[in-house]
């Protein structure tokens, strides 16, 4: 079921119009984050467990969980059945002033498994929207408490943060190489340096010192700005899109203490790290952190349907209550927010975590990945390996001693992933960081297959 290699039902003969599909895929479909002038079609037809089959019959191990969202494998019978069952009831009704039983049940389930005090759930469809909702809720909250604090119009985020691609989320994001051109559209933020345990600040040698250094930097930022800040937004434990940058132990708990000390709301962006990726259901659990907002996306529906959620505390919720004429309601909504088909997939995803004891079963797989990464780290062009649970990054460097990067135009990371894909393992890099983010049900053999493909890719593209 989870790691089945049974592909009898998958397409092995390309569709009759395969040549047309390839052409339309190049010329009609505008792919995200893809240079269409250079795009080589990779067209999937079906999936099962941790594998995907392309339209021309190639079977690939899904090493990136179809962009970080698949959790229990493709075509999981429990999730498939839940969606079928919901289809027998209704596919969609709005949640603007109305509801449906499936979405209500999901909201209650999320509150039950989330860190304490996160008792209210606002649904949207994408991770970025969940962050936008939290940003707006924090902003509106300070206008509606008494006494109101309308001067709180700023946000704090980390320098290499990624929270999505909408204008609000790129404003709190730090990937300036992508988004610099949109600067005139973005609002100002205050940033604190992203903790980095590979390229540590001068004079800092241990993880513990790094933690204290980065918390000190954040505290300075808070001291100067706290009265104008509505919220701090952070990816807990791992900054994913930044290149799988792992935070020093204790950093997240320290951030929580500081936000409480300076009275700033904390938004935990669990869109990538949530739903078991780091070895716990939510990354905040590693350091017993209960934020004011928690944003979920990607794995929420097991990687089946677009759905995201913003969980908020009762303190936040209460500031939005009042009579209609007080206009205190949350001024935000998405047409498909709380979609019942997606909610059915999300409930089934949580059911499978329980029924299959996924988090416990991952432990040997996590250990095997650690072992394999240690071997890979020996390679002269591997500068760093970083792992939390089944989220990992391998950073390639031109020179290990000085930690100098390769010239980015050489596309080393991309070429290694292309090499792996031609050897049966689908991967997508982040620059020169090879990303490992498989479905949580990946088997030990498949971990080996994945790491073998990466090793061979590194040997080929970055010979010792
Ligand atoms: C992917 C991601 C988002 C954005 O989610 P979308 O569904 O792509 O809008 C936000 N935050 C983090 C940490 C992510 O990894």
XYZ file of C-alpha atoms and ligand atoms in Angstrom:
479
model
C 0.000 0.000 0.000
C 2.549 2.561 1.076
C 5.566 1.489 -0.908
C 3.927 -0.722 -3.490
C 5.668 -1.272 -6.748
C 2.501 -2.626 -8.344
C 2.015 -0.513 -11.409
C -0.301 -2.776 -13.318
C -2.942 -0.090 -13.460
C -0.538 2.660 -14.462
C -0.181 3.840 -18.010
C 2.641 2.021 -19.746
C 1.613 3.032 -23.256
C 1.780 6.781 -23.953
C -1.576 8.442 -24.733
C -2.243 8.597 -28.500
C -1.812 12.364 -28.494
C 1.461 12.287 -26.502
C 3.383 14.361 -29.089
C 0.638 17.014 -28.976
C 0.683 16.972 -25.178
C 4.418 17.606 -25.162
C 4.035 20.514 -27.583
C 1.086 22.066 -25.703
C 2.971 21.624 -22.443
C 5.826 23.676 -23.927
C 3.706 26.263 -25.695
C 0.393 26.605 -23.863
C 0.951 25.756 -20.210
C 2.881 28.490 -18.392
C 4.795 26.628 -15.669
C 5.594 28.156 -12.263
C 9.232 29.120 -11.614
C 10.192 27.677 -14.983
C 12.043 29.239 -17.902
C 9.621 28.286 -20.649
C 12.210 28.879 -23.390
C 14.230 25.983 -21.962
C 11.464 23.814 -20.528
C 11.690 20.069 -21.178
C 8.297 18.448 -20.566
C 8.086 15.973 -17.698
C 4.524 14.707 -17.874
C 3.152 12.440 -15.156
C 0.253 10.146 -15.823
C -0.249 8.285 -12.555
C 1.200 7.576 -9.139
C 1.160 4.877 -6.505
C 2.836 4.925 -3.092
C 6.125 6.775 -3.421
C 6.329 6.352 -7.184
C 5.068 8.313 -10.168
C 4.726 7.092 -13.740
C 5.260 9.438 -16.682
C 3.049 9.447 -19.742
C 5.754 7.664 -21.690
C 5.970 4.907 -19.108
C 8.962 5.832 -16.940
C 8.610 5.032 -13.235
C 10.215 7.623 -10.930
C 10.644 7.648 -7.163
C 8.997 10.845 -5.885
C 11.911 12.340 -3.926
C 10.198 15.712 -3.435
C 6.689 14.604 -2.421
C 5.340 16.411 -5.499
C 6.708 19.644 -4.123
C 6.699 18.946 -0.425
C 3.048 18.079 -0.035
C 2.508 14.333 -0.420
C 2.514 12.643 2.988
C 1.210 9.065 2.943
C 2.025 8.246 -0.678
C 0.050 8.633 -3.887
C -3.348 6.967 -4.244
C -3.582 5.993 -0.620
C -6.748 3.876 -0.322
C -8.038 5.660 2.810
C -7.671 9.136 1.324
C -9.004 8.050 -2.079
C -12.057 6.533 -0.383
C -12.701 9.634 1.736
C -12.782 11.842 -1.357
C -15.058 9.394 -3.195
C -17.394 9.337 -0.226
C -17.510 13.129 -0.048
C -18.226 13.278 -3.796
C -21.339 11.265 -3.030
C -22.498 14.127 -0.790
C -21.383 17.493 -2.209
C -18.188 18.734 -3.861
C -18.345 22.346 -2.761
C -20.338 24.792 -0.675
C -19.115 28.168 0.520
C -17.914 28.891 4.057
C -18.920 32.557 3.875
C -21.681 32.525 6.464
C -22.405 28.812 5.855
C -20.803 25.460 6.472
C -20.795 21.706 5.898
C -20.299 18.814 8.274
C -16.975 17.607 6.836
C -15.218 20.969 7.167
C -16.533 21.439 10.710
C -15.172 18.016 11.683
C -11.781 18.868 10.176
C -11.585 22.170 12.082
C -12.236 20.328 15.341
C -9.627 17.668 14.504
C -7.001 20.325 13.751
C -7.661 22.135 17.030
C -7.347 18.812 18.876
C -3.894 18.026 17.439
C -2.466 21.579 17.338
C -0.362 23.160 20.116
C -2.413 24.579 23.004
C -4.652 27.627 22.687
C -4.947 27.409 18.891
C -8.700 26.930 19.089
C -9.995 28.582 15.910
C -9.448 27.713 12.248
C -9.716 29.948 9.171
C -9.552 28.079 5.847
C -8.027 29.171 2.528
C -6.593 27.269 -0.428
C -2.856 27.993 -0.601
C -0.052 28.295 1.898
C 0.591 31.905 0.900
C -3.044 32.783 1.598
C -2.814 31.217 5.061
C 0.107 33.539 5.826
C -1.725 36.565 4.390
C -4.663 35.725 6.646
C -2.415 35.591 9.729
C -0.724 38.888 8.784
C -4.087 40.608 8.334
C -5.564 39.076 11.499
C -2.617 40.338 13.560
C -2.983 43.804 12.020
C -6.720 43.979 12.553
C -6.399 42.513 16.070
C -4.375 45.488 17.290
C -6.979 47.877 15.900
C -9.794 46.132 17.723
C -8.399 45.529 21.197
C -8.849 48.147 23.867
C -6.951 50.289 24.084
C -6.269 49.944 20.357
C -2.665 49.954 19.143
C -3.032 51.082 15.518
C 0.640 52.083 15.346
C 1.473 48.375 15.082
C 1.788 48.166 11.317
C 5.113 46.379 10.915
C 6.221 42.779 10.795
C 9.454 41.059 11.739
C 10.753 38.185 9.642
C 14.030 36.381 9.068
C 16.400 37.491 6.324
C 16.088 34.288 4.282
C 12.427 33.628 4.959
C 10.031 32.188 2.417
C 6.319 32.473 3.067
C 4.816 32.329 -0.437
C 4.638 34.342 -3.641
C 1.776 36.803 -3.144
C 2.696 40.458 -2.650
C 2.085 40.311 1.110
C 4.095 37.139 1.585
C 7.016 38.301 -0.579
C 7.065 41.446 1.591
C 7.790 39.324 4.664
C 10.007 37.009 2.607
C 13.724 37.432 2.225
C 14.488 35.926 -1.174
C 15.485 39.246 -2.705
C 17.187 37.716 -5.721
C 13.760 36.573 -6.957
C 11.630 39.434 -5.766
C 13.843 42.534 -5.877
C 12.001 43.870 -8.909
C 8.681 43.870 -7.026
C 10.093 46.075 -4.261
C 7.899 49.093 -5.198
C 4.808 46.956 -4.542
C 5.962 45.568 -1.205
C 5.466 46.908 2.339
C 8.404 47.575 4.642
C 9.383 45.054 7.245
C 12.026 44.703 9.908
C 14.326 41.743 9.495
C 16.421 39.706 11.879
C 19.240 37.485 10.609
C 18.354 33.874 9.777
C 20.170 31.508 12.102
C 22.786 29.531 10.215
C 24.799 26.682 11.714
C 26.946 26.143 8.593
C 28.222 29.634 7.870
C 28.345 30.907 11.427
C 29.115 34.523 12.299
C 32.804 35.346 12.954
C 33.969 34.088 16.341
C 30.999 31.745 16.807
C 31.857 28.053 16.880
C 29.193 26.013 18.652
C 25.495 25.605 17.980
C 24.747 26.860 21.489
C 26.737 30.047 20.856
C 25.012 30.460 17.505
C 21.629 30.179 19.203
C 22.558 32.872 21.723
C 24.033 35.107 19.049
C 20.955 34.968 16.803
C 18.542 35.412 19.698
C 20.603 38.437 20.746
C 20.272 39.857 17.228
C 16.527 39.318 17.292
C 16.242 40.918 20.718
C 17.973 44.065 19.415
C 15.450 44.262 16.597
C 12.591 43.813 19.067
C 13.975 46.417 21.485
C 14.055 49.004 18.721
C 10.766 48.216 17.040
C 8.420 46.286 19.303
C 5.890 49.069 19.776
C 5.298 49.254 16.038
C 5.309 45.543 15.311
C 2.113 43.549 14.862
C 3.708 40.126 14.446
C 6.831 38.111 13.911
C 6.569 35.418 11.258
C 8.868 32.401 11.213
C 9.266 28.938 9.697
C 9.874 26.777 12.787
C 12.989 24.518 12.937
C 13.827 24.540 9.194
C 13.773 27.379 6.663
C 12.805 25.246 3.695
C 12.977 27.283 0.507
C 16.065 29.145 1.807
C 17.941 25.858 1.275
C 16.858 23.617 4.159
C 18.540 25.896 6.702
C 18.208 24.255 10.117
C 17.944 26.340 13.277
C 20.162 25.753 16.321
C 18.490 23.765 19.063
C 16.609 26.047 21.439
C 16.316 28.903 18.947
C 12.586 28.525 18.329
C 11.784 28.347 22.044
C 13.971 31.433 22.519
C 12.048 33.275 19.783
C 8.792 32.441 21.541
C 10.107 33.794 24.847
C 11.224 37.015 23.171
C 7.901 37.594 21.394
C 6.168 37.202 24.761
C 8.653 39.456 26.537
C 8.123 42.210 23.929
C 4.421 41.597 23.395
C 4.593 40.785 19.712
C 2.365 38.128 18.139
C 4.069 35.037 16.712
C 3.019 33.457 13.422
C 4.443 29.958 12.909
C 4.538 29.077 9.214
C 4.225 25.284 9.304
C 3.248 25.073 5.632
C 6.399 23.092 4.756
C 7.443 21.640 8.130
C 3.986 20.589 9.309
C 2.362 17.169 8.986
C 5.242 15.004 10.079
C 8.046 16.255 7.838
C 10.430 16.921 10.738
C 9.495 13.730 12.603
C 6.733 15.284 14.731
C 3.262 16.238 13.542
C 4.159 19.933 13.887
C 7.684 21.354 14.066
C 6.716 23.637 16.976
C 6.368 20.489 19.108
C 10.151 19.946 19.051
C 10.525 22.889 21.408
C 7.080 22.905 23.042
C 6.181 26.170 21.374
C 2.575 27.338 21.168
C 2.439 30.309 18.765
C -0.398 32.848 18.420
C -1.027 31.722 14.834
C -0.105 28.534 13.046
C -0.346 28.329 9.257
C -0.831 24.967 7.546
C -0.830 24.028 3.872
C 1.036 21.576 1.647
C 0.665 18.299 3.638
C -2.683 19.263 5.187
C -4.632 17.202 2.648
C -1.907 14.572 2.312
C -0.829 16.360 -0.866
C -4.159 15.664 -2.579
C -6.102 18.929 -2.752
C -5.411 22.657 -2.420
C -6.272 23.661 1.134
C -4.634 25.772 3.809
C -5.574 26.806 7.307
C -4.694 29.569 9.754
C -5.144 28.561 13.380
C -5.491 31.353 15.935
C -5.813 31.645 19.704
C -8.987 32.571 21.545
C -7.394 35.881 22.520
C -7.188 36.800 18.828
C -10.672 35.433 18.090
C -12.243 37.457 20.887
C -11.005 40.738 19.413
C -13.104 40.043 16.313
C -16.388 39.531 18.165
C -18.998 42.270 18.366
C -22.176 43.554 16.823
C -22.472 43.836 13.070
C -22.290 47.641 13.113
C -18.950 47.500 14.936
C -17.456 46.009 11.720
C -15.083 43.765 13.635
C -15.431 40.661 11.473
C -12.404 39.271 9.661
C -12.292 41.091 6.326
C -10.967 38.263 4.221
C -12.266 35.216 2.381
C -11.574 32.807 -0.453
C -14.195 31.213 -2.687
C -12.926 27.698 -2.097
C -11.899 28.161 1.546
C -12.907 25.087 3.552
C -13.785 23.070 0.455
C -15.420 19.793 1.602
C -13.508 17.510 -0.798
C -10.233 18.926 0.509
C -11.522 18.682 4.081
C -12.365 15.007 3.529
C -8.813 14.394 2.267
C -7.400 16.248 5.287
C -9.433 14.254 7.812
C -8.345 11.026 6.103
C -4.725 12.205 6.240
C -4.986 12.630 10.028
C -6.752 9.243 10.266
C -3.864 7.561 8.446
C -1.316 9.159 10.813
C -3.165 7.333 13.614
C -4.053 4.083 11.866
C -0.568 3.505 10.453
C 1.381 5.063 13.331
C 3.272 7.015 10.674
C 5.385 9.127 13.034
C 6.730 6.051 14.854
C 7.269 4.102 11.633
C 9.340 6.966 10.187
C 12.013 6.657 12.861
C 14.110 3.879 11.235
C 13.785 5.655 7.878
C 15.013 8.909 9.407
C 17.956 7.028 10.939
C 18.834 5.431 7.581
C 18.739 8.828 5.891
C 21.075 10.214 8.581
C 23.485 7.349 7.958
C 23.466 7.860 4.197
C 23.860 11.636 4.523
C 26.944 11.126 6.689
C 28.513 9.129 3.854
C 27.515 11.740 1.286
C 29.042 14.468 3.489
C 32.481 12.913 2.900
C 32.479 14.019 -0.733
C 34.937 16.886 -1.337
C 32.241 19.042 -2.954
C 29.606 18.488 -0.283
C 29.945 21.405 2.123
C 27.092 20.586 4.468
C 24.291 18.097 5.026
C 21.295 19.240 7.063
C 18.417 17.087 8.217
C 15.372 17.275 10.441
C 13.241 14.160 10.154
C 12.608 13.413 6.483
C 13.503 16.940 5.368
C 17.098 17.265 4.266
C 19.429 19.377 2.166
C 22.859 18.668 0.723
C 24.815 21.835 -0.018
C 27.400 21.649 -2.783
C 30.443 23.894 -2.641
C 33.330 24.611 -4.981
C 35.701 24.627 -2.001
C 34.962 22.874 1.251
C 37.562 24.729 3.329
C 36.344 28.240 2.498
C 32.705 27.124 1.951
C 32.780 28.944 -1.408
C 29.784 28.305 -3.647
C 29.993 27.211 -7.237
C 29.210 29.876 -9.839
C 25.383 29.681 -9.851
C 25.233 29.802 -13.659
C 26.878 26.366 -13.712
C 23.565 24.978 -12.374
C 25.315 22.158 -10.489
C 22.313 21.426 -8.268
C 19.968 21.263 -11.197
C 22.291 19.041 -13.222
C 22.668 16.605 -10.322
C 18.887 16.391 -10.002
C 18.510 15.852 -13.752
C 21.071 13.067 -13.486
C 19.085 11.490 -10.640
C 15.857 11.797 -12.608
C 17.435 9.984 -15.552
C 18.280 7.270 -13.000
C 14.717 6.901 -11.751
C 14.579 9.404 -8.876
C 12.677 12.650 -9.302
C 14.352 15.551 -7.457
C 14.201 19.343 -7.564
C 17.045 21.410 -6.109
C 17.124 24.830 -4.459
C 20.123 26.351 -6.229
C 23.103 24.235 -5.197
C 21.229 22.554 -2.380
C 19.882 19.102 -3.243
C 16.528 18.748 -1.509
C 15.386 15.435 -0.019
C 11.720 15.530 0.939
C 10.082 12.166 0.202
C 6.615 11.006 1.277
C 6.775 9.925 4.942
C 6.043 6.305 3.968
C 9.239 5.923 1.930
C 10.833 2.511 2.585
C 14.420 1.836 3.643
C 15.150 0.426 0.176
C 13.756 3.558 -1.423
C 15.895 5.770 0.853
C 18.881 3.828 -0.476
C 17.678 4.187 -4.064
C 17.280 7.932 -3.546
C 20.691 8.396 -1.913
C 22.403 6.163 -4.509
C 20.998 8.354 -7.280
C 22.179 11.518 -5.540
C 25.644 10.077 -4.898
C 26.006 9.074 -8.503
C 24.769 12.514 -9.589
C 27.325 14.269 -7.390
C 30.173 12.021 -8.663
C 29.184 12.840 -12.218
C 28.556 16.572 -12.013
C 31.090 17.470 -9.291
C 33.908 14.896 -9.687
C 36.242 14.790 -6.698
C 5.328 26.437 0.035
C 5.383 27.384 1.188
C 4.470 28.448 1.310
C 3.490 28.799 0.221
O 2.528 27.831 0.008
P 1.731 27.851 -1.393
O 0.697 26.793 -1.217
O 2.752 27.518 -2.442
O 1.175 29.215 -1.545
C 4.518 29.218 2.445
N 5.415 28.987 3.405
C 6.310 27.985 3.330
C 7.262 27.773 4.446
C 6.341 27.165 2.207
O 7.263 26.204 2.096
